[in-house]
mmCIF file of C-alpha atoms in Angstrom:
data_model
loop_
_atom_site.group_PDB
_atom_site.id
_atom_site.type_symbol
_atom_site.label_atom_id
_atom_site.label_comp_id
_atom_site.label_asym_id
_atom_site.label_seq_id
_atom_site.Cartn_x
_atom_site.Cartn_y
_atom_site.Cartn_z
ATOM 1 C CA MET A 1 -12.446 -13.872 13.289
ATOM 2 C CA GLN A 2 -12.857 -13.744 9.518
ATOM 3 C CA ILE A 3 -9.729 -12.676 7.600
ATOM 4 C CA ILE A 4 -10.671 -13.722 4.055
ATOM 5 C CA GLU A 5 -13.865 -13.263 2.094
ATOM 6 C CA PHE A 6 -14.789 -14.069 -1.487
ATOM 7 C CA ARG A 7 -15.971 -10.965 -3.322
ATOM 8 C CA SER A 8 -17.089 -10.338 -6.875
ATOM 9 C CA GLN A 9 -13.604 -8.963 -7.665
ATOM 10 C CA GLY A 10 -11.709 -11.879 -6.115
ATOM 11 C CA ILE A 11 -10.272 -13.229 -2.843
ATOM 12 C CA TYR A 12 -10.138 -10.331 -0.378
ATOM 13 C CA CYS A 13 -8.149 -9.917 2.855
ATOM 14 C CA ILE A 14 -10.419 -7.865 5.114
ATOM 15 C CA PRO A 15 -7.898 -6.334 7.586
ATOM 16 C CA GLY A 16 -5.133 -6.055 4.967
ATOM 17 C CA LYS A 17 -7.410 -4.381 2.373
ATOM 18 C CA PHE A 18 -5.846 -6.260 -0.560
ATOM 19 C CA TYR A 19 -6.872 -8.940 -3.041
ATOM 20 C CA ILE A 20 -5.123 -12.123 -4.099
ATOM 21 C CA ASP A 21 -5.201 -12.944 -7.833
ATOM 22 C CA PRO A 22 -8.277 -10.718 -8.444
ATOM 23 C CA TRP A 23 -10.126 -11.217 -11.705
ATOM 24 C CA LEU A 24 -11.515 -7.660 -11.806
ATOM 25 C CA PRO A 25 -9.509 -4.408 -11.407
ATOM 26 C CA VAL A 26 -8.666 -3.467 -7.783
ATOM 27 C CA ASP A 27 -6.239 -1.049 -6.140
ATOM 28 C CA ARG A 28 -3.865 -3.625 -4.638
ATOM 29 C CA ALA A 29 -3.261 -7.179 -5.847
ATOM 30 C CA ILE A 30 -0.976 -9.932 -4.608
ATOM 31 C CA ILE A 31 -0.238 -12.336 -7.472
ATOM 32 C CA THR A 32 0.537 -16.019 -6.911
ATOM 33 C CA HIS A 33 2.016 -16.636 -10.397
ATOM 34 C CA GLY A 34 2.112 -15.427 -13.985
ATOM 35 C CA HIS A 35 -0.577 -17.524 -15.707
ATOM 36 C CA ALA A 36 -3.268 -15.402 -17.318
ATOM 37 C CA ASP A 37 -6.134 -16.553 -15.076
ATOM 38 C CA HIS A 38 -4.226 -15.462 -11.945
ATOM 39 C CA ALA A 39 -2.352 -12.385 -13.201
ATOM 40 C CA ARG A 40 -4.653 -9.959 -14.996
ATOM 41 C CA SER A 41 -4.292 -6.424 -16.249
ATOM 42 C CA GLY A 42 -5.896 -3.331 -14.730
ATOM 43 C CA MET A 43 -4.665 -3.516 -11.121
ATOM 44 C CA GLY A 44 -3.491 -0.349 -9.369
ATOM 45 C CA SER A 45 -0.423 -2.161 -8.022
ATOM 46 C CA TYR A 46 0.981 -5.696 -7.969
ATOM 47 C CA LEU A 47 2.997 -7.607 -5.402
ATOM 48 C CA CYS A 48 4.622 -10.915 -6.370
ATOM 49 C CA HIS A 49 7.743 -13.038 -6.122
ATOM 50 C CA ARG A 50 10.714 -11.446 -7.860
ATOM 51 C CA PHE A 51 10.823 -14.217 -10.503
ATOM 52 C CA THR A 52 7.251 -13.365 -11.497
ATOM 53 C CA THR A 53 7.955 -9.690 -12.150
ATOM 54 C CA PRO A 54 9.501 -10.138 -15.644
ATOM 55 C CA ILE A 55 6.586 -12.388 -16.612
ATOM 56 C CA LEU A 56 4.016 -9.784 -15.545
ATOM 57 C CA LYS A 57 5.839 -7.115 -17.532
ATOM 58 C CA ILE A 58 5.896 -9.287 -20.642
ATOM 59 C CA ARG A 59 2.259 -10.324 -20.354
ATOM 60 C CA ILE A 60 0.636 -7.190 -18.878
ATOM 61 C CA GLY A 61 2.987 -4.316 -19.665
ATOM 62 C CA GLU A 62 6.261 -2.656 -18.705
ATOM 63 C CA ALA A 63 4.463 0.308 -17.120
ATOM 64 C CA ILE A 64 2.684 -1.618 -14.342
ATOM 65 C CA GLN A 65 3.527 -0.806 -10.725
ATOM 66 C CA VAL A 66 5.141 -3.906 -9.171
ATOM 67 C CA GLN A 67 6.677 -4.590 -5.781
ATOM 68 C CA ASP A 68 8.503 -7.902 -5.614
ATOM 69 C CA VAL A 69 9.759 -9.935 -2.683
ATOM 70 C CA ASP A 70 11.656 -13.170 -2.113
ATOM 71 C CA TYR A 71 10.252 -16.349 -0.613
ATOM 72 C CA ASN A 72 9.861 -16.303 3.198
ATOM 73 C CA GLU A 73 10.353 -12.524 3.313
ATOM 74 C CA PRO A 74 7.563 -11.165 5.571
ATOM 75 C CA ILE A 75 6.093 -7.744 4.925
ATOM 76 C CA ASN A 76 3.405 -5.815 6.792
ATOM 77 C CA ILE A 77 0.315 -4.585 4.963
ATOM 78 C CA ASN A 78 -2.127 -2.640 7.150
ATOM 79 C CA GLY A 79 -1.158 -4.666 10.213
ATOM 80 C CA VAL A 80 -1.288 -8.039 8.429
ATOM 81 C CA GLU A 81 1.878 -10.121 8.052
ATOM 82 C CA VAL A 82 2.175 -11.382 4.490
ATOM 83 C CA SER A 83 4.799 -13.757 3.109
ATOM 84 C CA LEU A 84 5.206 -15.804 -0.060
ATOM 85 C CA HIS A 85 6.195 -19.483 -0.068
ATOM 86 C CA PRO A 86 7.111 -21.762 -2.988
ATOM 87 C CA ALA A 87 4.140 -23.404 -4.716
ATOM 88 C CA GLY A 88 6.209 -25.545 -7.130
ATOM 89 C CA HIS A 89 3.766 -24.752 -9.967
ATOM 90 C CA ILE A 90 5.884 -22.638 -12.353
ATOM 91 C CA ILE A 91 8.764 -20.202 -12.005
ATOM 92 C CA GLY A 92 8.065 -17.664 -9.244
ATOM 93 C CA SER A 93 4.815 -19.336 -8.186
ATOM 94 C CA ALA A 94 3.905 -18.687 -4.577
ATOM 95 C CA GLN A 95 1.452 -19.526 -1.855
ATOM 96 C CA VAL A 96 0.377 -16.428 0.056
ATOM 97 C CA ARG A 97 0.559 -16.776 3.859
ATOM 98 C CA ILE A 98 -1.571 -14.231 5.738
ATOM 99 C CA ALA A 99 -1.177 -13.921 9.524
ATOM 100 C CA TYR A 100 -3.351 -11.642 11.652
ATOM 101 C CA LYS A 101 -3.851 -11.704 15.429
ATOM 102 C CA GLY A 102 -2.674 -15.308 15.738
ATOM 103 C CA LYS A 103 -4.705 -16.720 12.846
ATOM 104 C CA VAL A 104 -3.053 -17.943 9.642
ATOM 105 C CA VAL A 105 -4.688 -18.310 6.232
ATOM 106 C CA VAL A 106 -2.849 -19.696 3.179
ATOM 107 C CA VAL A 107 -3.986 -19.051 -0.396
ATOM 108 C CA SER A 108 -2.160 -21.634 -2.480
ATOM 109 C CA GLY A 109 -2.972 -20.540 -6.045
ATOM 110 C CA ASP A 110 -1.984 -23.450 -8.303
ATOM 111 C CA TYR A 111 0.631 -25.882 -6.985
ATOM 112 C CA LYS A 112 2.376 -29.198 -7.483
ATOM 113 C CA LEU A 113 4.630 -31.323 -5.307
ATOM 114 C CA GLN A 114 6.750 -32.819 -8.087
ATOM 115 C CA ASP A 115 10.122 -31.082 -8.460
ATOM 116 C CA ASP A 116 10.578 -30.264 -12.150
ATOM 117 C CA GLY A 117 13.984 -28.632 -11.635
ATOM 118 C CA LEU A 118 12.694 -25.265 -12.854
ATOM 119 C CA SER A 119 10.386 -24.094 -10.055
ATOM 120 C CA ASN A 120 11.322 -23.756 -6.390
ATOM 121 C CA PRO A 121 10.015 -26.966 -4.748
ATOM 122 C CA PHE A 122 6.665 -26.766 -2.953
ATOM 123 C CA GLU A 123 6.844 -25.763 0.715
ATOM 124 C CA LEU A 124 4.176 -27.003 3.105
ATOM 125 C CA VAL A 125 2.791 -24.120 5.212
ATOM 126 C CA ARG A 126 0.692 -24.993 8.242
ATOM 127 C CA CYS A 127 -2.366 -22.824 8.730
ATOM 128 C CA HIS A 128 -5.859 -22.516 10.204
ATOM 129 C CA GLU A 129 -7.572 -22.028 6.834
ATOM 130 C CA PHE A 130 -6.343 -23.260 3.445
ATOM 131 C CA ILE A 131 -7.589 -22.261 0.004
ATOM 132 C CA THR A 132 -6.747 -24.981 -2.510
ATOM 133 C CA GLU A 133 -7.203 -25.561 -6.215
ATOM 134 C CA SER A 134 -8.745 -28.858 -7.371
ATOM 135 C CA THR A 135 -7.911 -28.883 -11.096
ATOM 136 C CA PHE A 136 -7.167 -32.618 -11.098
ATOM 137 C CA GLY A 137 -9.199 -33.505 -8.030
ATOM 138 C CA LEU A 138 -10.321 -36.930 -9.178
ATOM 139 C CA PRO A 139 -8.675 -40.285 -8.287
ATOM 140 C CA ILE A 140 -8.026 -41.054 -11.970
ATOM 141 C CA TYR A 141 -5.355 -38.332 -12.050
ATOM 142 C CA GLN A 142 -2.111 -39.756 -10.693
ATOM 143 C CA TRP A 143 1.122 -38.621 -12.326
ATOM 144 C CA GLU A 144 4.167 -40.579 -13.408
ATOM 145 C CA SER A 145 7.448 -39.524 -11.818
ATOM 146 C CA VAL A 146 9.287 -36.731 -13.639
ATOM 147 C CA GLU A 147 12.023 -39.220 -14.613
ATOM 148 C CA ASN A 148 9.565 -41.717 -16.145
ATOM 149 C CA LEU A 149 7.695 -38.966 -17.946
ATOM 150 C CA ASN A 150 10.879 -37.515 -19.426
ATOM 151 C CA LYS A 151 11.860 -40.975 -20.677
ATOM 152 C CA GLN A 152 8.469 -41.322 -22.388
ATOM 153 C CA LEU A 153 9.059 -38.061 -24.251
ATOM 154 C CA GLN A 154 12.578 -39.110 -25.220
ATOM 155 C CA ASP A 155 11.454 -42.556 -26.423
ATOM 156 C CA TRP A 156 8.793 -40.916 -28.584
ATOM 157 C CA ILE A 157 11.424 -38.707 -30.223
ATOM 158 C CA LEU A 158 13.633 -41.749 -30.927
ATOM 159 C CA LYS A 159 10.672 -43.497 -32.523
ATOM 160 C CA ASN A 160 9.934 -40.453 -34.684
ATOM 161 C CA GLN A 161 13.584 -40.143 -35.683
ATOM 162 C CA SER A 162 13.602 -43.777 -36.823
ATOM 163 C CA PHE A 163 10.739 -42.904 -39.208
ATOM 164 C CA GLY A 164 12.322 -39.605 -40.333
ATOM 165 C CA LYS A 165 9.661 -37.483 -38.619
ATOM 166 C CA THR A 166 9.721 -34.088 -36.932
ATOM 167 C CA SER A 167 8.686 -34.303 -33.247
ATOM 168 C CA VAL A 168 6.218 -31.519 -32.405
ATOM 169 C CA PHE A 169 5.218 -30.981 -28.773
ATOM 170 C CA VAL A 170 2.223 -28.819 -27.868
ATOM 171 C CA GLY A 171 2.181 -27.295 -24.393
ATOM 172 C CA TYR A 172 1.484 -24.037 -22.590
ATOM 173 C CA SER A 173 4.033 -21.321 -23.274
ATOM 174 C CA LEU A 174 4.698 -20.620 -19.603
ATOM 175 C CA GLY A 175 5.878 -23.534 -17.512
ATOM 176 C CA LYS A 176 5.054 -26.523 -19.681
ATOM 177 C CA ALA A 177 7.163 -25.513 -22.689
ATOM 178 C CA GLN A 178 10.251 -25.012 -20.542
ATOM 179 C CA ARG A 179 9.740 -28.405 -18.865
ATOM 180 C CA ILE A 180 9.572 -30.052 -22.278
ATOM 181 C CA MET A 181 12.750 -28.265 -23.360
ATOM 182 C CA ARG A 182 14.603 -29.630 -20.336
ATOM 183 C CA ALA A 183 13.217 -33.139 -20.873
ATOM 184 C CA VAL A 184 14.322 -33.425 -24.501
ATOM 185 C CA ALA A 185 17.584 -31.464 -24.365
ATOM 186 C CA GLY A 186 20.412 -32.938 -26.426
ATOM 187 C CA MET A 187 18.277 -35.226 -28.606
ATOM 188 C CA ALA A 188 18.063 -32.859 -31.598
ATOM 189 C CA PRO A 189 18.009 -29.090 -32.249
ATOM 190 C CA ILE A 190 15.034 -27.444 -30.458
ATOM 191 C CA TYR A 191 12.818 -24.857 -32.162
ATOM 192 C CA VAL A 192 10.186 -22.893 -30.237
ATOM 193 C CA HIS A 193 7.353 -20.553 -31.170
ATOM 194 C CA SER A 194 7.935 -16.829 -30.571
ATOM 195 C CA SER A 195 5.436 -16.760 -27.668
ATOM 196 C CA ILE A 196 7.557 -19.383 -25.896
ATOM 197 C CA ALA A 197 10.800 -17.588 -26.764
ATOM 198 C CA ARG A 198 9.500 -14.384 -25.124
ATOM 199 C CA LEU A 199 8.815 -16.209 -21.875
ATOM 200 C CA ASN A 200 12.131 -18.055 -22.100
ATOM 201 C CA LYS A 201 13.725 -14.609 -21.860
ATOM 202 C CA ALA A 202 11.918 -14.083 -18.543
ATOM 203 C CA TYR A 203 13.436 -17.317 -17.212
ATOM 204 C CA GLU A 204 16.893 -16.364 -18.441
ATOM 205 C CA SER A 205 16.606 -12.847 -16.981
ATOM 206 C CA VAL A 206 16.493 -14.311 -13.451
ATOM 207 C CA GLY A 207 19.411 -16.666 -14.010
ATOM 208 C CA ILE A 208 17.694 -19.913 -15.033
ATOM 209 C CA VAL A 209 19.625 -21.755 -17.731
ATOM 210 C CA LEU A 210 17.511 -23.358 -20.444
ATOM 211 C CA PRO A 211 18.731 -25.717 -23.193
ATOM 212 C CA ASP A 212 19.852 -24.159 -26.473
ATOM 213 C CA TYR A 213 16.927 -23.301 -28.741
ATOM 214 C CA GLN A 214 16.019 -21.273 -31.803
ATOM 215 C CA THR A 215 12.836 -19.347 -32.530
ATOM 216 C CA VAL A 216 10.873 -20.619 -35.514
ATOM 217 C CA ASP A 217 8.635 -18.522 -37.748
ATOM 218 C CA LEU A 218 6.106 -20.975 -39.185
ATOM 219 C CA ARG A 219 5.351 -18.617 -42.081
ATOM 220 C CA GLU A 220 8.846 -19.081 -43.534
ATOM 221 C CA ASP A 221 10.614 -21.987 -45.260
ATOM 222 C CA LEU A 222 10.621 -24.852 -42.729
ATOM 223 C CA LYS A 223 13.131 -27.247 -44.319
ATOM 224 C CA HIS A 224 15.645 -26.505 -41.548
ATOM 225 C CA ILE A 225 13.367 -27.865 -38.801
ATOM 226 C CA ASP A 226 12.725 -31.173 -40.609
ATOM 227 C CA LYS A 227 13.370 -34.207 -38.338
ATOM 228 C CA ASN A 228 14.140 -31.945 -35.345
ATOM 229 C CA ILE A 229 12.131 -30.941 -32.238
ATOM 230 C CA VAL A 230 9.497 -28.187 -32.288
ATOM 231 C CA ILE A 231 7.547 -26.830 -29.295
ATOM 232 C CA LEU A 232 4.363 -24.855 -29.916
ATOM 233 C CA PRO A 233 1.501 -23.306 -27.876
ATOM 234 C CA PRO A 234 -1.936 -24.998 -27.897
ATOM 235 C CA SER A 235 -3.487 -22.153 -29.909
ATOM 236 C CA LEU A 236 -1.892 -23.576 -33.065
ATOM 237 C CA VAL A 237 -3.497 -27.029 -32.881
ATOM 238 C CA GLY A 238 -5.738 -27.585 -35.884
ATOM 239 C CA THR A 239 -4.565 -24.487 -37.755
ATOM 240 C CA ASN A 240 -3.100 -24.414 -41.263
ATOM 241 C CA VAL A 241 0.076 -22.951 -39.764
ATOM 242 C CA ILE A 242 1.008 -26.129 -37.911
ATOM 243 C CA LYS A 243 0.194 -28.220 -40.968
ATOM 244 C CA ARG A 244 3.112 -26.599 -42.825
ATOM 245 C CA ILE A 245 5.613 -28.503 -40.670
ATOM 246 C CA PRO A 246 7.137 -31.284 -42.803
ATOM 247 C CA HIS A 247 6.900 -34.954 -41.782
ATOM 248 C CA MET A 248 5.235 -34.015 -38.525
ATOM 249 C CA ALA A 249 4.168 -36.193 -35.611
ATOM 250 C CA TYR A 250 2.598 -34.117 -32.849
ATOM 251 C CA ALA A 251 1.979 -34.755 -29.171
ATOM 252 C CA ILE A 252 -0.139 -32.807 -26.705
ATOM 253 C CA CYS A 253 1.405 -32.330 -23.261
ATOM 254 C CA SER A 254 -1.275 -31.756 -20.629
ATOM 255 C CA GLY A 255 -2.528 -33.369 -17.456
ATOM 256 C CA TRP A 256 -5.752 -34.086 -19.296
ATOM 257 C CA MET A 257 -3.847 -36.576 -21.475
ATOM 258 C CA ALA A 258 -4.007 -38.991 -18.530
ATOM 259 C CA VAL A 259 -7.447 -39.794 -19.911
ATOM 260 C CA ARG A 260 -7.144 -41.676 -23.180
ATOM 261 C CA GLY A 261 -10.274 -40.130 -24.663
ATOM 262 C CA ALA A 262 -8.815 -36.618 -24.435
ATOM 263 C CA ARG A 263 -5.969 -37.562 -26.736
ATOM 264 C CA ARG A 264 -8.301 -39.154 -29.257
ATOM 265 C CA TRP A 265 -10.527 -36.080 -29.227
ATOM 266 C CA ARG A 266 -7.663 -33.900 -30.449
ATOM 267 C CA SER A 267 -6.509 -36.517 -33.013
ATOM 268 C CA ALA A 268 -2.956 -36.205 -31.752
ATOM 269 C CA ASP A 269 -0.275 -38.757 -32.561
ATOM 270 C CA ALA A 270 0.594 -38.967 -28.862
ATOM 271 C CA GLY A 271 -0.424 -37.499 -25.520
ATOM 272 C CA PHE A 272 1.715 -37.094 -22.417
ATOM 273 C CA ALA A 273 0.319 -36.275 -18.975
ATOM 274 C CA VAL A 274 2.688 -33.412 -18.228
ATOM 275 C CA SER A 275 1.066 -31.271 -15.541
ATOM 276 C CA ASP A 276 2.080 -28.342 -13.369
ATOM 277 C CA HIS A 277 -0.748 -29.144 -10.930
ATOM 278 C CA ALA A 278 -0.992 -31.545 -8.004
ATOM 279 C CA ASP A 279 -2.593 -34.901 -8.755
ATOM 280 C CA TRP A 280 -5.285 -36.494 -6.582
ATOM 281 C CA ASN A 281 -2.891 -37.977 -4.018
ATOM 282 C CA ASP A 282 -0.874 -34.798 -3.640
ATOM 283 C CA LEU A 283 -4.001 -32.636 -3.244
ATOM 284 C CA LEU A 284 -5.105 -34.897 -0.390
ATOM 285 C CA ARG A 285 -1.644 -34.935 1.158
ATOM 286 C CA VAL A 286 -1.313 -31.151 1.184
ATOM 287 C CA THR A 287 -4.797 -30.363 2.464
ATOM 288 C CA THR A 288 -4.277 -32.872 5.275
ATOM 289 C CA GLU A 289 -0.742 -31.896 6.251
ATOM 290 C CA THR A 290 -1.450 -28.151 6.430
ATOM 291 C CA GLY A 291 -3.492 -28.986 9.529
ATOM 292 C CA ALA A 292 -6.153 -26.540 8.361
ATOM 293 C CA GLU A 293 -9.406 -26.487 10.319
ATOM 294 C CA LYS A 294 -11.254 -25.248 7.221
ATOM 295 C CA VAL A 295 -10.460 -25.824 3.549
ATOM 296 C CA TYR A 296 -11.926 -23.766 0.713
ATOM 297 C CA VAL A 297 -11.884 -25.586 -2.635
ATOM 298 C CA THR A 298 -11.680 -23.505 -5.794
ATOM 299 C CA HIS A 299 -11.359 -24.129 -9.554
ATOM 300 C CA GLY A 300 -11.443 -27.647 -10.946
ATOM 301 C CA GLN A 301 -13.233 -30.620 -9.441
ATOM 302 C CA THR A 302 -14.591 -28.514 -6.572
ATOM 303 C CA ALA A 303 -17.738 -30.525 -5.851
ATOM 304 C CA VAL A 304 -16.084 -33.944 -5.821
ATOM 305 C CA PHE A 305 -12.989 -32.873 -3.918
ATOM 306 C CA SER A 306 -14.801 -30.876 -1.218
ATOM 307 C CA LYS A 307 -17.332 -33.711 -0.749
ATOM 308 C CA TYR A 308 -14.499 -36.220 -0.333
ATOM 309 C CA LEU A 309 -12.767 -34.014 2.257
ATOM 310 C CA ASN A 310 -15.965 -33.582 4.263
ATOM 311 C CA GLU A 311 -16.644 -37.325 4.231
ATOM 312 C CA ASN A 312 -13.134 -37.901 5.563
ATOM 313 C CA GLY A 313 -13.281 -35.479 8.461
ATOM 314 C CA ILE A 314 -11.850 -32.313 6.908
ATOM 315 C CA LEU A 315 -14.294 -29.396 6.941
ATOM 316 C CA ALA A 316 -14.400 -28.145 3.347
ATOM 317 C CA GLU A 317 -16.443 -25.688 1.324
ATOM 318 C CA GLU A 318 -16.757 -25.327 -2.433
ATOM 319 C CA VAL A 319 -16.042 -21.760 -3.600
ATOM 320 C CA LYS A 320 -16.677 -20.271 -7.020
ATOM 321 C CA THR A 321 -13.790 -18.292 -8.537
ATOM 322 C CA ASP A 322 -12.681 -17.258 -12.017
ATOM 323 C CA PHE A 323 -9.494 -19.358 -11.994
ATOM 324 C CA GLY A 324 -8.722 -22.419 -14.040
ATOM 325 C CA VAL A 325 -8.357 -22.057 -17.802
ATOM 326 C CA GLU A 326 -6.468 -25.337 -18.139
ATOM 327 C CA LYS A 327 -9.217 -27.488 -19.529
ATOM 328 C CA GLU A 328 -9.435 -29.467 -22.694
ATOM 329 C CA GLU A 329 -11.220 -26.690 -24.591
ATOM 330 C CA ALA A 330 -8.438 -24.295 -23.641
ATOM 331 C CA LEU A 331 -6.031 -26.268 -25.803
ATOM 332 C CA MET A 332 -7.538 -24.295 -28.649
ATOM 333 C CA ASN A 333 -7.944 -20.976 -26.860
ATOM 334 C CA GLU A 334 -4.724 -20.120 -25.074
ATOM 335 C CA ASN A 335 -4.264 -16.379 -24.879
ATOM 336 C CA GLU A 336 -1.198 -16.302 -27.091
ATOM 337 C CA ALA A 337 -0.604 -14.574 -30.390
ATOM 338 C CA ILE A 338 0.149 -16.818 -33.370
#
């Protein structure tokens, strides 16, 4: 019995008559999380976790029709039982569990197993079929612990302070920026770009406490941010705007920084492998422990990861989707206004 099929609009549940993270307009969409490649405009209605609702309204529009639910709260859609389970990726991120006539399919969206203290920790959901990302599906991607990574960021700030420099971190406005804020809290005043401040409000609106911060307008006099901490979106890298920051040392925060060449390519002063995705070991662990009889591999290292699964006894198929903007080129093209 086939429950899921991959259509030109997106991942479609046949008996439920709904899509999950569609990339083209459809009547009914279930959204795994608020990143732009998974939550797009133009849908007739949206269903998501309640923490994702304020993000959708900020990024897509206040007028959208949204139904939100909590984790592990089953609902019935055209005879299909649907529930959302923590994906650990960013705030409100969810795996979508679909159960119909005894068969269970899980669409994971993006996910990570590391607990960053901001997202609900990942929950393993056993299933018959599992749809997984493979963004960092190569053995070279293996993350430091959150504690070690935070210490690296803090040590870099101390080094910059000893040279009288302003520490500038570059990371995605949703998820990464808030992780950086938590990691460097208390070391110096924190200034964030307006695009990050808008999404901070979404966090705060659902009760998540972030460190104190101020919004910086890079077009104004910047003397007050000298020698402090600044967090900016990737769209500003290489622009004249960022060059106005006095005594700046800047670091890119991205999983791609695990590869030394990526850091050199952007001419950054430092690179930290901060990622909201599962690394190689955690991708393997999850796909194995779900017990899935069939795994569909989407965005990222689809060919390598699906081949590895097949060679190790897990039936896997590579599937083409429109997900996955987090690539090195995207560091210059994030969909954020300057």
